């Protein structure tokens, strides 16, 4: 067993509440959760809300609701208890400055006082000299107003004045920062390429980088599992751990989730563009509502099954993976390097598999929120259960139910005109009358109905391919739906007769027209 599995594993999912949780974030949460459960460890939710400008009301609640809907319930986190809290960084703000100052004292960070105008000027001056996208770094810092270039007195005065006082990390010159990533293996950065990141802002709040490593340290996080976009920040993080004499956690950076076309990163706009959700739950952004898997009728477990395979595989052919199986098979070593294509058809396929595997009772209870009020009022549980039984194999999503099963709740109001014209003429009426009579005389079980109708057609040399499709159109309005005789049996004698009469009437009018 790997060493990490013997230690007390603590992982965190650390979203910033800047909007709804993107599906990539859900996958990050899932992998953290699976790794924690696999190792008997702890799954922590930490809310990284130090950037007040990007804070979005309701986003934290949305994140929690989504995790709970998916069953990825944190062991520790805001509202979940735990001894390492508070778990919201805004509630820990007094804690970070001391570490930034410690870094200054140790010579690994410095105060900077540049105004936004001065920073902009530096960038344009550098641009003019041919240095594109110039950064505040070991080349430019000597041209700026900071505690490395100003006298002690000046620094003291500027600090007292308190305008634009920030702390920046001081990148050492020409050093290799090397760390091991579970996916990317040996990663190296040269400090010459890294900027002097701000770690403490003018409002006294830490930036992501400082808060992130301080909290990972204080919360005794053993493994950081996060999106690939954070890989380059990791060099800064590893250096800060070193400067503070702390042991860094093990890093795992997850591959990107790509658009269905396989080209480019999946974005929040792709949902509307390609016609599928990219958020776990619906999110009202004010000017726009983003669709959610939950409201669009996806089963939470099917969604997790779909997501777990975006960037990881169990190393065998199994595709349908229960939560227990996912936990059993999960390992960081099996995460792949290349981006994973968001194949939406696959999400539908998984959902269908999960729907089919449910008992009728279970499926009905999950369908309840999607079934219209009128249907719930007009039809009892026993009837609904039978409808569910007949429709189970025909649903990809819970939301398909209302339309697909409507034939059980309402007589058709229109009929497939093309099909009717192709097959019907009033000469068939006499036979239809006999068939109706035979149906009425049967006990209305699917078998008896089928037996009575089919043997009459056979015995009289009448074409199944004419009468049966028409009969289906009488009952359903179109040629779709489950077995015709199952439908008739469930609708019951009165309803069948009434639909029959109404349809023959309508068919007559259609062919006359
Ligand atoms: N707050 C960061 C985010 O929103 C966390 C990144 C990390 O896990 O370190 O993704």
XYZ file of C-alpha atoms and ligand atoms in Angstrom:
523
model
C 0.000 0.000 0.000
C 1.306 3.460 -0.837
C 2.587 5.523 1.982
C -0.150 8.145 1.614
C -2.766 5.550 2.427
C -1.248 4.822 5.805
C -1.296 8.421 6.900
C -4.265 10.363 8.093
C -5.411 11.651 4.726
C -7.033 15.083 4.718
C -8.149 16.597 1.428
C -10.068 19.741 0.708
C -12.303 21.049 -2.002
C -11.670 24.780 -1.998
C -14.025 26.631 -4.325
C -14.272 30.399 -4.503
C -17.890 31.514 -4.243
C -17.683 33.613 -7.379
C -20.595 31.946 -9.144
C -22.128 28.524 -9.618
C -19.970 25.448 -9.405
C -18.876 24.442 -12.899
C -18.997 20.769 -13.776
C -15.184 20.672 -13.699
C -15.385 21.786 -10.071
C -17.798 18.964 -9.365
C -15.304 16.498 -10.785
C -12.588 17.993 -8.558
C -14.865 17.596 -5.542
C -15.653 14.020 -6.564
C -12.007 13.008 -6.923
C -11.207 14.579 -3.550
C -14.155 12.788 -1.998
C -13.215 9.424 -3.515
C -9.606 9.750 -2.463
C -10.637 10.635 1.103
C -13.088 7.748 1.358
C -10.660 5.310 -0.200
C -8.010 6.180 2.377
C -10.341 6.411 5.344
C -9.528 10.118 5.393
C -11.386 13.397 5.715
C -13.073 15.405 2.963
C -13.102 19.106 3.766
C -14.982 21.971 2.171
C -13.118 25.259 2.436
C -14.687 28.387 1.065
C -12.043 30.642 -0.482
C -13.815 33.968 -0.313
C -10.973 36.421 0.239
C -11.647 38.237 -3.002
C -14.569 40.406 -1.992
C -14.818 41.940 -5.470
C -15.662 38.622 -7.015
C -17.927 37.412 -4.215
C -21.354 36.357 -5.454
C -24.306 36.146 -3.094
C -25.779 32.665 -2.915
C -22.801 30.933 -4.512
C -21.673 29.218 -1.305
C -25.152 27.875 -0.679
C -25.312 26.714 -4.268
C -22.042 24.823 -3.836
C -23.275 23.123 -0.675
C -26.643 22.264 -2.218
C -24.910 20.770 -5.227
C -22.522 18.687 -3.140
C -25.404 17.435 -1.030
C -27.557 16.594 -4.031
C -24.653 14.553 -5.373
C -24.029 12.882 -2.021
C -20.539 14.385 -1.704
C -21.158 15.610 1.805
C -18.119 17.195 3.473
C -16.816 15.767 6.747
C -15.662 19.233 7.743
C -16.599 22.640 6.436
C -18.782 25.699 7.064
C -21.947 24.292 8.565
C -20.500 20.770 8.714
C -18.415 21.069 11.878
C -14.759 20.149 12.344
C -11.914 21.212 14.587
C -9.900 23.141 12.034
C -12.423 25.895 11.364
C -13.594 28.410 10.598
C -13.658 27.044 7.070
C -14.567 30.285 5.369
C -11.439 32.310 4.647
C -13.236 35.598 5.245
C -13.702 34.438 8.845
C -9.982 33.732 9.155
C -8.727 37.037 7.790
C -6.796 38.021 10.925
C -4.640 34.977 10.516
C -2.764 35.484 7.306
C -0.830 38.759 7.646
C 1.577 37.324 10.223
C 2.833 34.766 7.704
C 3.324 37.410 5.038
C 5.317 39.426 7.582
C 7.316 36.374 8.582
C 8.291 35.990 4.937
C 9.378 39.636 4.839
C 11.486 39.191 7.969
C 13.107 36.119 6.464
C 13.937 38.053 3.301
C 11.560 36.118 1.049
C 8.979 38.835 0.612
C 8.922 42.624 0.543
C 6.633 45.610 0.805
C 5.600 47.353 -2.367
C 3.919 50.741 -2.660
C 3.356 51.210 -6.363
C 0.146 52.839 -7.449
C -1.959 51.264 -10.180
C -0.754 54.046 -12.498
C 2.868 53.233 -11.767
C 2.248 49.584 -12.459
C 0.553 50.399 -15.749
C 3.438 52.685 -16.703
C 5.971 49.978 -15.957
C 4.094 47.621 -18.252
C 3.865 50.083 -21.108
C 7.514 51.181 -20.735
C 8.575 47.558 -20.856
C 6.332 46.897 -23.800
C 8.010 49.771 -25.638
C 11.365 48.142 -24.933
C 10.113 44.912 -26.448
C 9.251 43.041 -23.246
C 5.749 41.841 -23.870
C 3.418 41.154 -20.934
C 6.011 42.377 -18.482
C 5.595 41.235 -14.899
C 6.635 42.492 -11.515
C 9.601 40.197 -11.150
C 13.279 40.017 -10.444
C 14.030 42.017 -13.588
C 11.552 44.853 -13.028
C 11.326 45.023 -9.229
C 14.469 47.178 -9.023
C 12.672 49.888 -11.054
C 9.722 50.040 -8.704
C 8.874 51.585 -5.361
C 9.298 48.849 -2.799
C 11.200 47.998 0.345
C 14.040 46.634 -1.778
C 14.612 49.941 -3.579
C 13.613 52.560 -0.977
C 15.414 53.557 2.192
C 14.277 52.241 5.556
C 12.905 55.663 6.450
C 10.886 55.954 3.287
C 9.501 52.502 3.779
C 8.534 53.337 7.325
C 6.752 56.501 6.221
C 4.904 54.813 3.384
C 3.789 52.005 5.651
C 2.475 54.529 8.158
C 0.692 56.421 5.419
C -0.889 53.114 4.520
C -1.689 53.754 0.853
C -1.213 50.914 -1.614
C 0.826 48.910 0.863
C 1.106 45.349 -0.266
C 3.459 42.448 0.271
C 5.003 40.594 -2.632
C 6.819 37.304 -2.667
C 10.442 37.670 -3.698
C 11.399 35.148 -6.324
C 14.963 33.939 -5.908
C 17.264 34.301 -8.879
C 17.674 31.415 -11.287
C 16.600 28.602 -9.021
C 14.815 25.469 -10.060
C 11.614 24.782 -8.157
C 10.889 21.102 -8.553
C 7.956 19.176 -7.222
C 6.265 15.918 -7.866
C 2.758 15.885 -9.200
C 0.769 12.653 -9.155
C -0.356 13.237 -12.736
C 2.340 15.394 -14.291
C 5.131 13.560 -12.450
C 8.280 15.691 -12.144
C 7.409 19.322 -12.620
C 10.013 22.064 -12.750
C 9.909 25.806 -12.985
C 12.783 28.249 -13.125
C 12.264 31.131 -10.712
C 13.407 33.557 -13.410
C 10.124 32.905 -15.169
C 7.988 33.467 -12.117
C 6.574 36.798 -11.006
C 6.737 38.325 -7.554
C 3.166 37.482 -6.670
C 1.199 39.681 -4.327
C 0.502 37.721 -1.165
C -1.066 40.414 1.004
C -3.308 43.058 -0.499
C -3.689 46.723 0.407
C -6.898 45.965 2.333
C -4.920 43.574 4.538
C -6.545 40.542 2.949
C -4.397 37.694 1.687
C -4.440 36.723 -1.960
C -5.455 33.240 -2.987
C -1.830 32.069 -2.915
C -1.127 33.003 0.676
C -4.495 32.023 2.111
C -4.397 28.758 0.247
C -1.060 27.557 1.584
C -1.615 28.891 5.101
C -4.922 27.078 5.324
C -3.637 23.905 3.728
C -0.902 23.935 6.362
C -3.086 24.814 9.340
C -5.826 22.429 8.279
C -3.201 19.697 7.936
C -4.104 18.972 4.343
C -2.081 16.023 3.089
C -3.117 16.033 -0.584
C -4.058 18.867 -2.858
C -6.189 17.661 -5.762
C -7.249 20.496 -8.061
C -7.610 21.634 -11.651
C -4.692 21.910 -14.014
C -5.027 25.691 -14.196
C -3.350 25.892 -10.777
C -0.235 24.012 -11.821
C 1.861 27.112 -12.473
C 0.861 28.646 -9.130
C 2.143 25.537 -7.432
C 5.728 26.662 -7.962
C 5.008 29.748 -5.846
C 3.252 27.607 -3.285
C 6.116 25.135 -3.033
C 8.527 28.008 -2.485
C 6.367 29.479 0.263
C 6.251 26.124 2.027
C 10.014 26.017 1.863
C 10.454 29.595 3.107
C 8.103 28.957 6.030
C 9.737 25.617 6.859
C 6.538 23.716 6.273
C 6.119 20.371 4.556
C 4.109 20.735 1.362
C 1.210 18.407 0.643
C 1.235 15.994 -2.293
C -0.036 17.690 -5.447
C -2.360 16.291 -8.085
C -3.467 18.466 -10.975
C -6.453 17.187 -12.897
C -6.626 17.298 -16.689
C -8.880 19.788 -18.421
C -12.420 18.964 -19.431
C -12.722 19.723 -23.132
C -15.635 20.844 -25.284
C -17.684 18.058 -26.941
C -15.754 18.779 -30.127
C -12.558 17.893 -28.277
C -11.119 21.333 -29.010
C -10.594 23.812 -26.195
C -11.680 23.941 -22.603
C -15.360 23.417 -21.793
C -16.771 26.788 -20.810
C -19.906 27.858 -19.007
C -21.273 29.226 -22.283
C -20.954 25.849 -23.983
C -24.032 24.591 -22.183
C -26.361 26.917 -24.035
C -24.338 26.591 -27.209
C -24.452 22.796 -27.405
C -27.777 22.379 -25.609
C -26.822 20.641 -22.386
C -26.113 21.666 -18.807
C -22.594 22.335 -17.567
C -23.676 23.042 -14.002
C -24.909 20.530 -11.443
C -27.932 22.639 -10.579
C -29.741 25.486 -12.223
C -28.274 28.916 -11.548
C -30.011 32.201 -12.009
C -27.341 34.705 -12.998
C -29.817 37.561 -13.236
C -29.457 38.211 -16.939
C -29.356 34.528 -17.783
C -30.394 31.193 -16.300
C -27.878 28.412 -16.603
C -29.353 24.933 -16.935
C -28.537 22.346 -14.292
C -28.294 18.569 -14.472
C -30.653 18.227 -11.523
C -33.471 20.268 -13.029
C -32.868 18.757 -16.455
C -33.734 15.356 -15.051
C -30.449 13.618 -14.390
C -29.865 11.122 -11.662
C -27.130 12.285 -9.297
C -25.383 8.918 -9.298
C -25.461 8.669 -13.079
C -23.901 12.116 -13.288
C -21.125 11.099 -10.895
C -20.525 7.934 -12.900
C -20.230 10.012 -16.069
C -17.924 12.522 -14.393
C -15.624 10.057 -12.696
C -14.597 8.716 -16.097
C -13.664 12.151 -17.411
C -9.970 11.951 -16.727
C -9.748 8.684 -14.846
C -10.545 5.067 -15.516
C -10.603 2.017 -13.305
C -8.174 0.138 -15.506
C -10.777 -2.483 -16.424
C -13.816 -2.541 -18.706
C -16.374 -1.663 -16.079
C -18.383 1.399 -16.972
C -21.257 1.337 -14.540
C -19.645 2.203 -11.246
C -21.571 2.522 -8.028
C -20.166 4.844 -5.394
C -18.700 1.804 -3.600
C -16.985 0.648 -6.781
C -15.646 4.112 -7.508
C -14.159 4.246 -4.037
C -12.750 0.741 -4.352
C -11.073 1.407 -7.711
C -10.044 5.021 -7.305
C -6.407 5.948 -7.297
C -4.577 9.149 -8.143
C -2.100 7.160 -10.235
C -4.817 6.275 -12.726
C -5.713 9.874 -13.493
C -4.770 10.631 -17.080
C -2.719 13.550 -18.363
C -4.657 14.400 -21.487
C -7.815 16.496 -21.493
C -11.118 14.636 -21.292
C -13.819 15.332 -23.866
C -17.193 16.217 -22.434
C -19.200 13.693 -24.432
C -22.689 14.667 -23.619
C -24.310 11.673 -25.328
C -22.436 9.561 -22.842
C -24.066 11.450 -19.977
C -27.462 10.579 -21.452
C -26.446 6.961 -21.880
C -25.385 6.711 -18.242
C -28.580 8.333 -17.115
C -30.626 5.864 -19.100
C -28.714 2.935 -17.622
C -29.340 4.231 -14.119
C -33.032 4.802 -14.812
C -33.451 1.286 -16.168
C -31.771 -0.209 -13.132
C -34.239 1.356 -10.707
C -37.287 -0.413 -9.312
C -40.603 1.080 -10.449
C -41.196 2.412 -6.935
C -37.807 4.063 -6.712
C -38.136 5.573 -10.162
C -41.608 6.906 -9.457
C -40.451 8.628 -6.302
C -37.606 10.290 -8.234
C -39.974 11.270 -11.021
C -42.463 12.849 -8.630
C -40.923 16.346 -8.715
C -41.118 16.273 -12.506
C -44.697 14.994 -12.844
C -47.297 17.668 -13.441
C -49.650 18.639 -10.684
C -52.712 17.716 -12.749
C -51.399 14.221 -13.399
C -50.688 13.705 -9.728
C -54.214 14.794 -8.890
C -55.972 12.726 -11.522
C -54.125 9.437 -11.296
C -53.390 7.275 -8.319
C -50.096 5.783 -7.251
C -50.936 2.303 -8.562
C -51.702 3.605 -12.031
C -48.591 5.795 -12.036
C -46.438 2.856 -10.999
C -47.701 0.843 -13.950
C -47.033 3.726 -16.317
C -43.512 3.990 -14.919
C -43.009 0.258 -15.451
C -43.979 0.564 -19.110
C -41.977 3.718 -19.739
C -38.805 2.887 -17.833
C -36.800 1.741 -20.824
C -37.805 4.748 -22.868
C -36.575 7.542 -20.639
C -33.179 9.116 -20.903
C -33.960 11.779 -18.364
C -36.609 12.266 -15.701
C -37.842 15.265 -17.646
C -38.725 13.017 -20.604
C -41.526 11.483 -18.584
C -44.282 14.079 -18.959
C -44.157 14.106 -22.737
C -43.355 10.471 -23.292
C -46.000 9.193 -20.890
C -48.651 11.749 -21.753
C -50.592 9.153 -23.734
C -51.478 7.480 -20.418
C -52.934 10.662 -19.011
C -54.689 12.243 -21.956
C -56.437 11.006 -25.078
C -54.669 12.221 -28.198
C -55.998 15.474 -29.559
C -54.233 15.111 -32.900
C -53.307 12.109 -34.995
C -50.335 11.482 -37.241
C -51.993 12.649 -40.417
C -49.491 11.229 -42.845
C -49.705 7.756 -41.341
C -53.483 7.846 -41.148
C -53.814 8.886 -44.788
C -51.371 6.199 -45.800
C -53.302 3.407 -44.110
C -56.887 4.303 -43.343
C -60.049 4.212 -45.463
C -63.667 3.926 -44.320
C -63.769 0.395 -45.713
C -61.830 -0.671 -42.663
C -64.582 0.507 -40.306
C -66.511 -2.754 -40.309
C -63.426 -4.704 -39.292
C -62.512 -2.104 -36.693
C -65.992 -2.486 -35.216
C -65.553 -6.215 -34.906
C -62.104 -5.733 -33.432
C -63.496 -3.305 -30.871
C -66.179 -5.763 -29.918
C -63.613 -8.540 -29.538
C -61.474 -6.297 -27.399
C -64.421 -5.445 -25.183
C -65.144 -9.099 -24.708
C -61.598 -9.937 -23.603
C -60.544 -9.609 -19.984
C -58.391 -6.675 -21.044
C -55.114 -8.231 -20.077
C -52.376 -7.449 -22.573
C -52.156 -11.131 -23.609
C -55.885 -11.562 -24.167
C -56.190 -8.331 -26.109
C -53.271 -9.220 -28.294
C -54.586 -12.773 -28.776
C -58.106 -11.694 -29.687
C -57.077 -8.949 -32.084
C -54.237 -10.756 -33.793
C -56.145 -13.982 -34.367
C -59.073 -12.115 -35.912
C -56.694 -10.341 -38.275
C -54.944 -13.604 -39.115
C -58.099 -15.632 -39.557
C -59.567 -13.066 -41.911
C -56.448 -12.469 -43.945
C -56.269 -8.843 -42.776
C -52.945 -7.018 -42.739
C -51.311 -6.539 -39.325
C -49.245 -3.743 -40.892
C -52.418 -1.777 -41.580
C -54.624 -2.388 -38.565
C -52.093 -2.444 -35.740
C -50.396 0.875 -36.578
C -53.801 2.498 -36.950
C -54.886 1.077 -33.634
C -51.761 2.499 -32.073
C -52.454 5.900 -33.595
C -55.993 5.686 -32.143
C -54.570 5.164 -28.671
C -51.442 7.320 -28.814
C -51.889 9.775 -31.675
C -48.630 8.611 -33.227
C -46.608 5.488 -33.836
C -44.443 5.852 -30.752
C -44.835 4.340 -27.309
C -44.447 1.007 -25.554
C -46.239 -2.220 -26.502
C -49.693 -1.444 -27.907
C -51.517 -4.097 -25.932
C -49.762 -3.112 -22.705
C -50.971 0.413 -23.333
C -54.546 -0.674 -23.992
C -54.600 -2.939 -21.000
C -53.443 -0.156 -18.722
C -55.790 2.459 -20.193
C -58.703 0.146 -19.453
C -61.839 -0.685 -21.364
C -63.735 2.601 -21.038
C -60.817 4.762 -22.063
C -59.893 2.470 -24.954
C -63.444 2.495 -26.301
C -63.726 6.234 -25.985
C -60.380 6.800 -27.754
C -61.382 4.266 -30.396
C -64.622 6.021 -31.277
C -63.100 9.461 -31.192
C -60.259 8.345 -33.469
C -62.432 6.622 -36.083
C -64.389 9.835 -36.330
C -61.259 11.905 -36.705
C -59.688 9.477 -39.205
C -62.824 9.765 -41.375
C -62.487 13.523 -41.411
C -58.772 13.382 -42.124
C -59.138 11.211 -45.227
C -62.093 13.217 -46.511
C -60.162 16.457 -46.186
N -10.109 28.722 -4.731
C -9.463 27.994 -5.791
C -10.504 27.711 -6.849
O -11.464 28.381 -6.883
C -8.888 26.740 -5.205
C -7.774 26.124 -5.958
C -7.138 25.080 -5.087
O -7.783 24.030 -4.914
O -6.072 25.297 -4.567
O -10.409 26.843 -7.661
